[in-house]
């Protein structure tokens, strides 16, 4: 029996489209044996690993309202980030409870980044809450977390789409969800010298996108199926209005489903 694995990429609220991807796979009767996630991918992937139900993840997303999200994010600090992250961890704990990664129903790997070396850190055992908290530590936004004397940041800094650890554990078919491929809105920057703060911001944001885009493509080169949801219009308010992102994920996976079924048949 072939082992089918799912690599869920980083991308903030755009990652809610992961739910739609999982819904289509589940509806098609495709059993996922292994999951690896970076940042929002680790969050969504961990909930699915525990619940083993796309419907349950969608219900959680739909039940999370604006007040809940804002309350969790209102945890200010000025120590290496704007948000301490303790309230986010507590909210996550209320949703899924406490778990050890090694005791989950299927293989799960959360990816964070060692801020001292820049290398990815793979959480394959230990406390799930700590692993996910480390993986979602978006630079400047969330305070990094120290685990085993290592300061950890967002998994997307080193591994946008975590195909690599799934290869390591012998996955036969890897479905990679790349949120960077179709998430960029073309800049209005014309190539002139920067004269305004707006143009300066456009150059900075475009540069960051280019780094993410190229890193994600490199990460996906060993995947068998690459799903690229068109999430360029997804904004932060999607955390309390997730329907659009979920539908986009469904559409993207549905388009790739014939290709996946063909591979499975072969």
PDB file of C-alpha atoms in Angstrom:
ATOM      1  CA  UNK A   1       0.000   0.000   0.000  1.00  0.00           C
ATOM      2  CA  UNK A   2       1.441   3.345  -1.016  1.00  0.00           C
ATOM      3  CA  UNK A   3       1.942   5.957   1.694  1.00  0.00           C
ATOM      4  CA  UNK A   4       0.273   9.242   0.733  1.00  0.00           C
ATOM      5  CA  UNK A   5       1.599  12.396   2.378  1.00  0.00           C
ATOM      6  CA  UNK A   6       0.435  15.988   2.526  1.00  0.00           C
ATOM      7  CA  UNK A   7       2.814  18.963   2.764  1.00  0.00           C
ATOM      8  CA  UNK A   8       0.923  22.056   3.914  1.00  0.00           C
ATOM      9  CA  UNK A   9       2.712  25.326   3.222  1.00  0.00           C
ATOM     10  CA  UNK A  10       2.986  28.602   5.096  1.00  0.00           C
ATOM     11  CA  UNK A  11       1.006  31.711   4.212  1.00  0.00           C
ATOM     12  CA  UNK A  12      -0.943  33.171   7.137  1.00  0.00           C
ATOM     13  CA  UNK A  13      -4.702  33.392   6.488  1.00  0.00           C
ATOM     14  CA  UNK A  14      -4.159  32.042   2.965  1.00  0.00           C
ATOM     15  CA  UNK A  15      -3.584  28.705   4.685  1.00  0.00           C
ATOM     16  CA  UNK A  16      -7.291  28.356   5.390  1.00  0.00           C
ATOM     17  CA  UNK A  17      -7.431  27.086   1.814  1.00  0.00           C
ATOM     18  CA  UNK A  18      -5.717  23.942   3.176  1.00  0.00           C
ATOM     19  CA  UNK A  19      -9.114  23.019   4.618  1.00  0.00           C
ATOM     20  CA  UNK A  20     -10.643  22.990   1.144  1.00  0.00           C
ATOM     21  CA  UNK A  21      -7.804  20.815  -0.162  1.00  0.00           C
ATOM     22  CA  UNK A  22      -8.368  18.297   2.630  1.00  0.00           C
ATOM     23  CA  UNK A  23     -12.145  18.305   2.012  1.00  0.00           C
ATOM     24  CA  UNK A  24     -11.681  17.271  -1.623  1.00  0.00           C
ATOM     25  CA  UNK A  25      -9.179  14.534  -0.744  1.00  0.00           C
ATOM     26  CA  UNK A  26     -11.465  13.159   1.942  1.00  0.00           C
ATOM     27  CA  UNK A  27     -14.506  13.228  -0.341  1.00  0.00           C
ATOM     28  CA  UNK A  28     -12.513  11.326  -2.978  1.00  0.00           C
ATOM     29  CA  UNK A  29     -11.721   8.652  -0.391  1.00  0.00           C
ATOM     30  CA  UNK A  30      -7.993   9.330  -0.406  1.00  0.00           C
ATOM     31  CA  UNK A  31      -6.393   8.346   2.902  1.00  0.00           C
ATOM     32  CA  UNK A  32      -3.582  10.633   4.063  1.00  0.00           C
ATOM     33  CA  UNK A  33      -0.923   8.707   5.986  1.00  0.00           C
ATOM     34  CA  UNK A  34       1.536  11.496   6.811  1.00  0.00           C
ATOM     35  CA  UNK A  35       1.311  15.274   7.204  1.00  0.00           C
ATOM     36  CA  UNK A  36       4.007  17.948   7.507  1.00  0.00           C
ATOM     37  CA  UNK A  37       3.178  21.611   8.002  1.00  0.00           C
ATOM     38  CA  UNK A  38       4.923  24.969   8.132  1.00  0.00           C
ATOM     39  CA  UNK A  39       3.279  27.851  10.017  1.00  0.00           C
ATOM     40  CA  UNK A  40      -0.463  27.890   9.233  1.00  0.00           C
ATOM     41  CA  UNK A  41       0.110  24.518   7.556  1.00  0.00           C
ATOM     42  CA  UNK A  42       1.256  23.108  10.902  1.00  0.00           C
ATOM     43  CA  UNK A  43      -1.830  24.516  12.601  1.00  0.00           C
ATOM     44  CA  UNK A  44      -4.322  23.117  10.075  1.00  0.00           C
ATOM     45  CA  UNK A  45      -2.385  19.875   9.682  1.00  0.00           C
ATOM     46  CA  UNK A  46      -2.263  19.206  13.413  1.00  0.00           C
ATOM     47  CA  UNK A  47      -6.013  19.694  13.808  1.00  0.00           C
ATOM     48  CA  UNK A  48      -6.689  17.303  10.933  1.00  0.00           C
ATOM     49  CA  UNK A  49      -4.246  14.743  12.330  1.00  0.00           C
ATOM     50  CA  UNK A  50      -6.135  14.787  15.636  1.00  0.00           C
ATOM     51  CA  UNK A  51      -9.721  14.954  14.349  1.00  0.00           C
ATOM     52  CA  UNK A  52      -9.226  13.022  11.074  1.00  0.00           C
ATOM     53  CA  UNK A  53     -12.223  14.981   9.813  1.00  0.00           C
ATOM     54  CA  UNK A  54     -12.301  17.777   7.237  1.00  0.00           C
ATOM     55  CA  UNK A  55     -15.802  18.623   8.421  1.00  0.00           C
ATOM     56  CA  UNK A  56     -14.545  19.139  11.969  1.00  0.00           C
ATOM     57  CA  UNK A  57     -11.761  21.493  10.852  1.00  0.00           C
ATOM     58  CA  UNK A  58     -14.225  23.492   8.781  1.00  0.00           C
ATOM     59  CA  UNK A  59     -16.601  23.736  11.735  1.00  0.00           C
ATOM     60  CA  UNK A  60     -13.788  25.042  13.937  1.00  0.00           C
ATOM     61  CA  UNK A  61     -12.857  27.641  11.311  1.00  0.00           C
ATOM     62  CA  UNK A  62     -16.472  28.757  10.850  1.00  0.00           C
ATOM     63  CA  UNK A  63     -17.093  28.958  14.606  1.00  0.00           C
ATOM     64  CA  UNK A  64     -14.070  31.210  15.196  1.00  0.00           C
ATOM     65  CA  UNK A  65     -15.410  34.764  15.205  1.00  0.00           C
ATOM     66  CA  UNK A  66     -13.678  38.131  15.016  1.00  0.00           C
ATOM     67  CA  UNK A  67     -13.818  38.752  18.771  1.00  0.00           C
ATOM     68  CA  UNK A  68     -12.158  35.409  19.493  1.00  0.00           C
ATOM     69  CA  UNK A  69      -9.332  36.069  17.027  1.00  0.00           C
ATOM     70  CA  UNK A  70      -8.717  39.636  18.173  1.00  0.00           C
ATOM     71  CA  UNK A  71      -8.806  38.580  21.821  1.00  0.00           C
ATOM     72  CA  UNK A  72      -6.168  35.921  21.178  1.00  0.00           C
ATOM     73  CA  UNK A  73      -3.982  38.382  19.278  1.00  0.00           C
ATOM     74  CA  UNK A  74      -4.256  41.071  21.955  1.00  0.00           C
ATOM     75  CA  UNK A  75      -1.264  39.830  23.915  1.00  0.00           C
ATOM     76  CA  UNK A  76       1.246  42.663  23.437  1.00  0.00           C
ATOM     77  CA  UNK A  77       4.977  42.562  24.017  1.00  0.00           C
ATOM     78  CA  UNK A  78       7.999  44.393  22.636  1.00  0.00           C
ATOM     79  CA  UNK A  79      10.448  41.537  23.122  1.00  0.00           C
ATOM     80  CA  UNK A  80      11.422  40.340  19.638  1.00  0.00           C
ATOM     81  CA  UNK A  81       7.819  40.594  18.430  1.00  0.00           C
ATOM     82  CA  UNK A  82       4.513  42.403  18.894  1.00  0.00           C
ATOM     83  CA  UNK A  83       2.475  39.463  20.206  1.00  0.00           C
ATOM     84  CA  UNK A  84       3.557  37.234  23.106  1.00  0.00           C
ATOM     85  CA  UNK A  85       1.559  34.277  21.784  1.00  0.00           C
ATOM     86  CA  UNK A  86       0.380  32.801  25.092  1.00  0.00           C
ATOM     87  CA  UNK A  87      -3.278  33.588  24.358  1.00  0.00           C
ATOM     88  CA  UNK A  88      -3.006  32.008  20.899  1.00  0.00           C
ATOM     89  CA  UNK A  89      -1.574  28.854  22.477  1.00  0.00           C
ATOM     90  CA  UNK A  90      -4.379  28.826  25.047  1.00  0.00           C
ATOM     91  CA  UNK A  91      -7.018  29.165  22.297  1.00  0.00           C
ATOM     92  CA  UNK A  92      -5.428  26.309  20.377  1.00  0.00           C
ATOM     93  CA  UNK A  93      -5.377  24.213  23.558  1.00  0.00           C
ATOM     94  CA  UNK A  94      -9.108  24.844  24.074  1.00  0.00           C
ATOM     95  CA  UNK A  95      -9.785  23.688  20.523  1.00  0.00           C
ATOM     96  CA  UNK A  96      -7.732  20.483  20.426  1.00  0.00           C
ATOM     97  CA  UNK A  97      -6.477  19.785  23.961  1.00  0.00           C
ATOM     98  CA  UNK A  98      -2.989  18.581  24.961  1.00  0.00           C
ATOM     99  CA  UNK A  99      -1.255  15.945  22.834  1.00  0.00           C
ATOM    100  CA  UNK A 100       2.130  14.380  22.317  1.00  0.00           C
ATOM    101  CA  UNK A 101       3.148  14.346  18.656  1.00  0.00           C
ATOM    102  CA  UNK A 102       4.394  10.764  18.850  1.00  0.00           C
ATOM    103  CA  UNK A 103       0.966   9.612  20.086  1.00  0.00           C
ATOM    104  CA  UNK A 104      -1.082  11.152  17.258  1.00  0.00           C
ATOM    105  CA  UNK A 105      -3.156   8.826  15.016  1.00  0.00           C
ATOM    106  CA  UNK A 106      -0.865   9.424  12.025  1.00  0.00           C
ATOM    107  CA  UNK A 107       2.633  10.693  11.374  1.00  0.00           C
ATOM    108  CA  UNK A 108       2.797  14.457  11.856  1.00  0.00           C
ATOM    109  CA  UNK A 109       5.736  16.845  11.552  1.00  0.00           C
ATOM    110  CA  UNK A 110       5.665  20.540  12.440  1.00  0.00           C
ATOM    111  CA  UNK A 111       8.411  22.727  10.989  1.00  0.00           C
ATOM    112  CA  UNK A 112      10.006  25.704  12.730  1.00  0.00           C
ATOM    113  CA  UNK A 113      13.239  27.600  12.029  1.00  0.00           C
ATOM    114  CA  UNK A 114      16.346  27.821  14.198  1.00  0.00           C
ATOM    115  CA  UNK A 115      16.963  31.576  14.255  1.00  0.00           C
ATOM    116  CA  UNK A 116      20.643  31.061  15.079  1.00  0.00           C
ATOM    117  CA  UNK A 117      21.454  28.827  12.101  1.00  0.00           C
ATOM    118  CA  UNK A 118      18.559  29.465   9.701  1.00  0.00           C
ATOM    119  CA  UNK A 119      17.979  25.720   9.384  1.00  0.00           C
ATOM    120  CA  UNK A 120      14.584  24.001   9.635  1.00  0.00           C
ATOM    121  CA  UNK A 121      13.725  22.190  12.857  1.00  0.00           C
ATOM    122  CA  UNK A 122      11.416  19.183  12.559  1.00  0.00           C
ATOM    123  CA  UNK A 123       9.130  18.428  15.496  1.00  0.00           C
ATOM    124  CA  UNK A 124       8.407  14.707  15.344  1.00  0.00           C
ATOM    125  CA  UNK A 125       7.809  14.196  19.059  1.00  0.00           C
ATOM    126  CA  UNK A 126       7.105  16.221  22.174  1.00  0.00           C
ATOM    127  CA  UNK A 127       4.310  18.642  23.051  1.00  0.00           C
ATOM    128  CA  UNK A 128       2.128  19.488  20.038  1.00  0.00           C
ATOM    129  CA  UNK A 129       1.155  22.915  21.397  1.00  0.00           C
ATOM    130  CA  UNK A 130       4.805  23.995  21.646  1.00  0.00           C
ATOM    131  CA  UNK A 131       5.592  22.669  18.167  1.00  0.00           C
ATOM    132  CA  UNK A 132       2.712  24.533  16.530  1.00  0.00           C
ATOM    133  CA  UNK A 133       3.420  27.689  18.533  1.00  0.00           C
ATOM    134  CA  UNK A 134       7.021  27.626  17.275  1.00  0.00           C
ATOM    135  CA  UNK A 135       5.961  26.964  13.699  1.00  0.00           C
ATOM    136  CA  UNK A 136       3.571  29.961  13.556  1.00  0.00           C
ATOM    137  CA  UNK A 137       6.064  32.488  15.000  1.00  0.00           C
ATOM    138  CA  UNK A 138       5.776  34.982  12.145  1.00  0.00           C
ATOM    139  CA  UNK A 139       8.715  37.449  12.283  1.00  0.00           C
ATOM    140  CA  UNK A 140       7.972  40.811  13.954  1.00  0.00           C
ATOM    141  CA  UNK A 141       4.438  39.642  14.713  1.00  0.00           C
ATOM    142  CA  UNK A 142       4.903  36.774  17.175  1.00  0.00           C
ATOM    143  CA  UNK A 143       7.598  36.573  19.809  1.00  0.00           C
ATOM    144  CA  UNK A 144       9.944  33.665  18.999  1.00  0.00           C
ATOM    145  CA  UNK A 145       9.769  30.706  21.374  1.00  0.00           C
ATOM    146  CA  UNK A 146      12.725  29.022  23.063  1.00  0.00           C
ATOM    147  CA  UNK A 147      12.677  25.214  23.178  1.00  0.00           C
ATOM    148  CA  UNK A 148      15.666  23.135  24.303  1.00  0.00           C
ATOM    149  CA  UNK A 149      17.747  26.311  24.460  1.00  0.00           C
ATOM    150  CA  UNK A 150      17.027  27.059  20.779  1.00  0.00           C
ATOM    151  CA  UNK A 151      15.244  30.231  19.690  1.00  0.00           C
ATOM    152  CA  UNK A 152      12.663  29.254  17.083  1.00  0.00           C
ATOM    153  CA  UNK A 153      10.803  31.244  14.450  1.00  0.00           C
ATOM    154  CA  UNK A 154       8.242  30.594  11.740  1.00  0.00           C
ATOM    155  CA  UNK A 155       8.688  27.403   9.738  1.00  0.00           C
ATOM    156  CA  UNK A 156       8.178  29.295   6.496  1.00  0.00           C
ATOM    157  CA  UNK A 157      11.482  31.115   6.965  1.00  0.00           C
ATOM    158  CA  UNK A 158      13.407  27.964   6.114  1.00  0.00           C
ATOM    159  CA  UNK A 159      10.874  25.625   4.520  1.00  0.00           C
ATOM    160  CA  UNK A 160       7.860  27.223   2.871  1.00  0.00           C
ATOM    161  CA  UNK A 161       6.411  23.866   1.806  1.00  0.00           C
ATOM    162  CA  UNK A 162       7.718  20.941   3.905  1.00  0.00           C
ATOM    163  CA  UNK A 163       8.171  18.219   1.303  1.00  0.00           C
ATOM    164  CA  UNK A 164      11.677  17.355   2.547  1.00  0.00           C
ATOM    165  CA  UNK A 165      10.763  15.642   5.865  1.00  0.00           C
ATOM    166  CA  UNK A 166       8.048  13.574   4.164  1.00  0.00           C
ATOM    167  CA  UNK A 167      10.622  12.200   1.716  1.00  0.00           C
ATOM    168  CA  UNK A 168      12.804  11.343   4.695  1.00  0.00           C
ATOM    169  CA  UNK A 169      10.056   9.186   6.187  1.00  0.00           C
ATOM    170  CA  UNK A 170       9.404   7.243   3.033  1.00  0.00           C
ATOM    171  CA  UNK A 171       6.277   8.833   1.582  1.00  0.00           C
ATOM    172  CA  UNK A 172       5.449   7.321  -1.794  1.00  0.00           C
ATOM    173  CA  UNK A 173       3.181  10.092  -3.066  1.00  0.00           C
ATOM    174  CA  UNK A 174       3.509  13.661  -1.809  1.00  0.00           C
ATOM    175  CA  UNK A 175       0.821  16.285  -2.346  1.00  0.00           C
ATOM    176  CA  UNK A 176       2.327  19.733  -1.773  1.00  0.00           C
ATOM    177  CA  UNK A 177       0.149  22.806  -1.200  1.00  0.00           C
ATOM    178  CA  UNK A 178       2.083  25.889  -2.320  1.00  0.00           C
ATOM    179  CA  UNK A 179       0.395  29.095  -1.144  1.00  0.00           C
ATOM    180  CA  UNK A 180       3.096  31.319  -2.661  1.00  0.00           C
ATOM    181  CA  UNK A 181       2.675  30.286  -6.292  1.00  0.00           C
ATOM    182  CA  UNK A 182      -0.541  32.236  -6.958  1.00  0.00           C
ATOM    183  CA  UNK A 183      -0.668  34.616  -4.010  1.00  0.00           C
ATOM    184  CA  UNK A 184       1.057  37.624  -5.535  1.00  0.00           C
ATOM    185  CA  UNK A 185      -0.720  40.680  -6.932  1.00  0.00           C
ATOM    186  CA  UNK A 186       1.374  42.342  -9.649  1.00  0.00           C
ATOM    187  CA  UNK A 187       3.002  45.515  -8.362  1.00  0.00           C
ATOM    188  CA  UNK A 188       2.292  48.880  -9.964  1.00  0.00           C
ATOM    189  CA  UNK A 189       5.958  49.723  -9.581  1.00  0.00           C
ATOM    190  CA  UNK A 190       7.208  50.831 -12.996  1.00  0.00           C
ATOM    191  CA  UNK A 191      10.931  50.541 -12.430  1.00  0.00           C
ATOM    192  CA  UNK A 192      11.495  54.213 -11.741  1.00  0.00           C
ATOM    193  CA  UNK A 193      13.646  55.395  -8.870  1.00  0.00           C
ATOM    194  CA  UNK A 194      11.906  55.239  -5.494  1.00  0.00           C
ATOM    195  CA  UNK A 195      10.495  58.667  -4.707  1.00  0.00           C
ATOM    196  CA  UNK A 196       7.676  57.970  -2.259  1.00  0.00           C
ATOM    197  CA  UNK A 197       7.129  55.815   0.852  1.00  0.00           C
ATOM    198  CA  UNK A 198       4.503  53.853  -1.087  1.00  0.00           C
ATOM    199  CA  UNK A 199       6.984  52.928  -3.807  1.00  0.00           C
ATOM    200  CA  UNK A 200       9.540  51.998  -1.182  1.00  0.00           C
ATOM    201  CA  UNK A 201       6.984  49.686   0.458  1.00  0.00           C
ATOM    202  CA  UNK A 202       6.136  48.125  -2.914  1.00  0.00           C
ATOM    203  CA  UNK A 203       9.775  47.305  -3.584  1.00  0.00           C
ATOM    204  CA  UNK A 204      10.199  45.833  -0.102  1.00  0.00           C
ATOM    205  CA  UNK A 205       7.027  43.717  -0.264  1.00  0.00           C
ATOM    206  CA  UNK A 206       7.795  42.579  -3.828  1.00  0.00           C
ATOM    207  CA  UNK A 207      11.276  41.517  -2.761  1.00  0.00           C
ATOM    208  CA  UNK A 208       9.905  39.433   0.111  1.00  0.00           C
ATOM    209  CA  UNK A 209       7.372  37.820  -2.210  1.00  0.00           C
ATOM    210  CA  UNK A 210      10.105  36.900  -4.704  1.00  0.00           C
ATOM    211  CA  UNK A 211      12.092  35.189  -1.927  1.00  0.00           C
ATOM    212  CA  UNK A 212       9.023  33.267  -0.734  1.00  0.00           C
ATOM    213  CA  UNK A 213       7.969  32.372  -4.261  1.00  0.00           C
ATOM    214  CA  UNK A 214      11.347  30.961  -5.251  1.00  0.00           C
ATOM    215  CA  UNK A 215      11.886  29.141  -1.961  1.00  0.00           C
ATOM    216  CA  UNK A 216       8.465  27.523  -2.202  1.00  0.00           C
ATOM    217  CA  UNK A 217       9.101  26.376  -5.765  1.00  0.00           C
ATOM    218  CA  UNK A 218      12.417  24.864  -4.731  1.00  0.00           C
ATOM    219  CA  UNK A 219      10.736  23.119  -1.793  1.00  0.00           C
ATOM    220  CA  UNK A 220       8.135  21.578  -4.111  1.00  0.00           C
ATOM    221  CA  UNK A 221      10.462  20.153  -6.730  1.00  0.00           C
ATOM    222  CA  UNK A 222      10.262  16.612  -5.283  1.00  0.00           C
ATOM    223  CA  UNK A 223       6.492  16.602  -4.813  1.00  0.00           C
ATOM    224  CA  UNK A 224       4.291  14.395  -6.998  1.00  0.00           C
ATOM    225  CA  UNK A 225       1.303  16.759  -7.029  1.00  0.00           C
ATOM    226  CA  UNK A 226       1.579  20.526  -6.518  1.00  0.00           C
ATOM    227  CA  UNK A 227      -1.618  22.328  -5.554  1.00  0.00           C
ATOM    228  CA  UNK A 228      -1.450  26.122  -5.890  1.00  0.00           C
ATOM    229  CA  UNK A 229      -4.626  27.856  -4.632  1.00  0.00           C
ATOM    230  CA  UNK A 230      -5.262  31.320  -6.085  1.00  0.00           C
ATOM    231  CA  UNK A 231      -5.156  33.107  -2.734  1.00  0.00           C
ATOM    232  CA  UNK A 232      -3.872  36.537  -3.742  1.00  0.00           C
ATOM    233  CA  UNK A 233      -7.110  38.210  -2.581  1.00  0.00           C
ATOM    234  CA  UNK A 234      -7.199  36.491   0.824  1.00  0.00           C
ATOM    235  CA  UNK A 235      -6.621  38.946   3.685  1.00  0.00           C
ATOM    236  CA  UNK A 236      -6.274  38.729   7.461  1.00  0.00           C
ATOM    237  CA  UNK A 237     -10.035  39.054   8.005  1.00  0.00           C
ATOM    238  CA  UNK A 238     -10.356  35.549   6.520  1.00  0.00           C
ATOM    239  CA  UNK A 239      -9.629  34.189   9.986  1.00  0.00           C
ATOM    240  CA  UNK A 240     -13.221  35.097  10.889  1.00  0.00           C
ATOM    241  CA  UNK A 241     -14.561  34.860   7.319  1.00  0.00           C
ATOM    242  CA  UNK A 242     -12.929  31.640   6.064  1.00  0.00           C
ATOM    243  CA  UNK A 243     -15.487  30.499   3.488  1.00  0.00           C
ATOM    244  CA  UNK A 244     -13.783  32.135   0.497  1.00  0.00           C
ATOM    245  CA  UNK A 245     -10.363  30.670   1.285  1.00  0.00           C
ATOM    246  CA  UNK A 246     -11.850  27.219   1.829  1.00  0.00           C
ATOM    247  CA  UNK A 247     -13.646  27.333  -1.534  1.00  0.00           C
ATOM    248  CA  UNK A 248     -10.424  28.380  -3.282  1.00  0.00           C
ATOM    249  CA  UNK A 249      -8.655  25.377  -1.769  1.00  0.00           C
ATOM    250  CA  UNK A 250     -11.431  23.059  -2.930  1.00  0.00           C
ATOM    251  CA  UNK A 251     -11.209  24.397  -6.471  1.00  0.00           C
ATOM    252  CA  UNK A 252      -7.434  24.054  -6.638  1.00  0.00           C
ATOM    253  CA  UNK A 253      -7.452  20.467  -5.355  1.00  0.00           C
ATOM    254  CA  UNK A 254     -10.379  19.456  -7.572  1.00  0.00           C
ATOM    255  CA  UNK A 255      -8.370  20.570 -10.612  1.00  0.00           C
ATOM    256  CA  UNK A 256      -5.459  18.334  -9.573  1.00  0.00           C
ATOM    257  CA  UNK A 257      -7.576  15.360  -8.532  1.00  0.00           C
ATOM    258  CA  UNK A 258      -7.583  13.592 -11.950  1.00  0.00           C
ATOM    259  CA  UNK A 259      -3.773  13.772 -12.003  1.00  0.00           C
ATOM    260  CA  UNK A 260      -3.574  12.318  -8.485  1.00  0.00           C
ATOM    261  CA  UNK A 261      -6.050   9.511  -9.273  1.00  0.00           C
ATOM    262  CA  UNK A 262      -4.022   8.616 -12.357  1.00  0.00           C
ATOM    263  CA  UNK A 263      -0.857   8.313 -10.253  1.00  0.00           C
ATOM    264  CA  UNK A 264      -2.702   6.141  -7.749  1.00  0.00           C
ATOM    265  CA  UNK A 265      -3.987   3.867 -10.504  1.00  0.00           C
ATOM    266  CA  UNK A 266      -0.496   3.441 -11.910  1.00  0.00           C
TER     267      UNK A 266
END
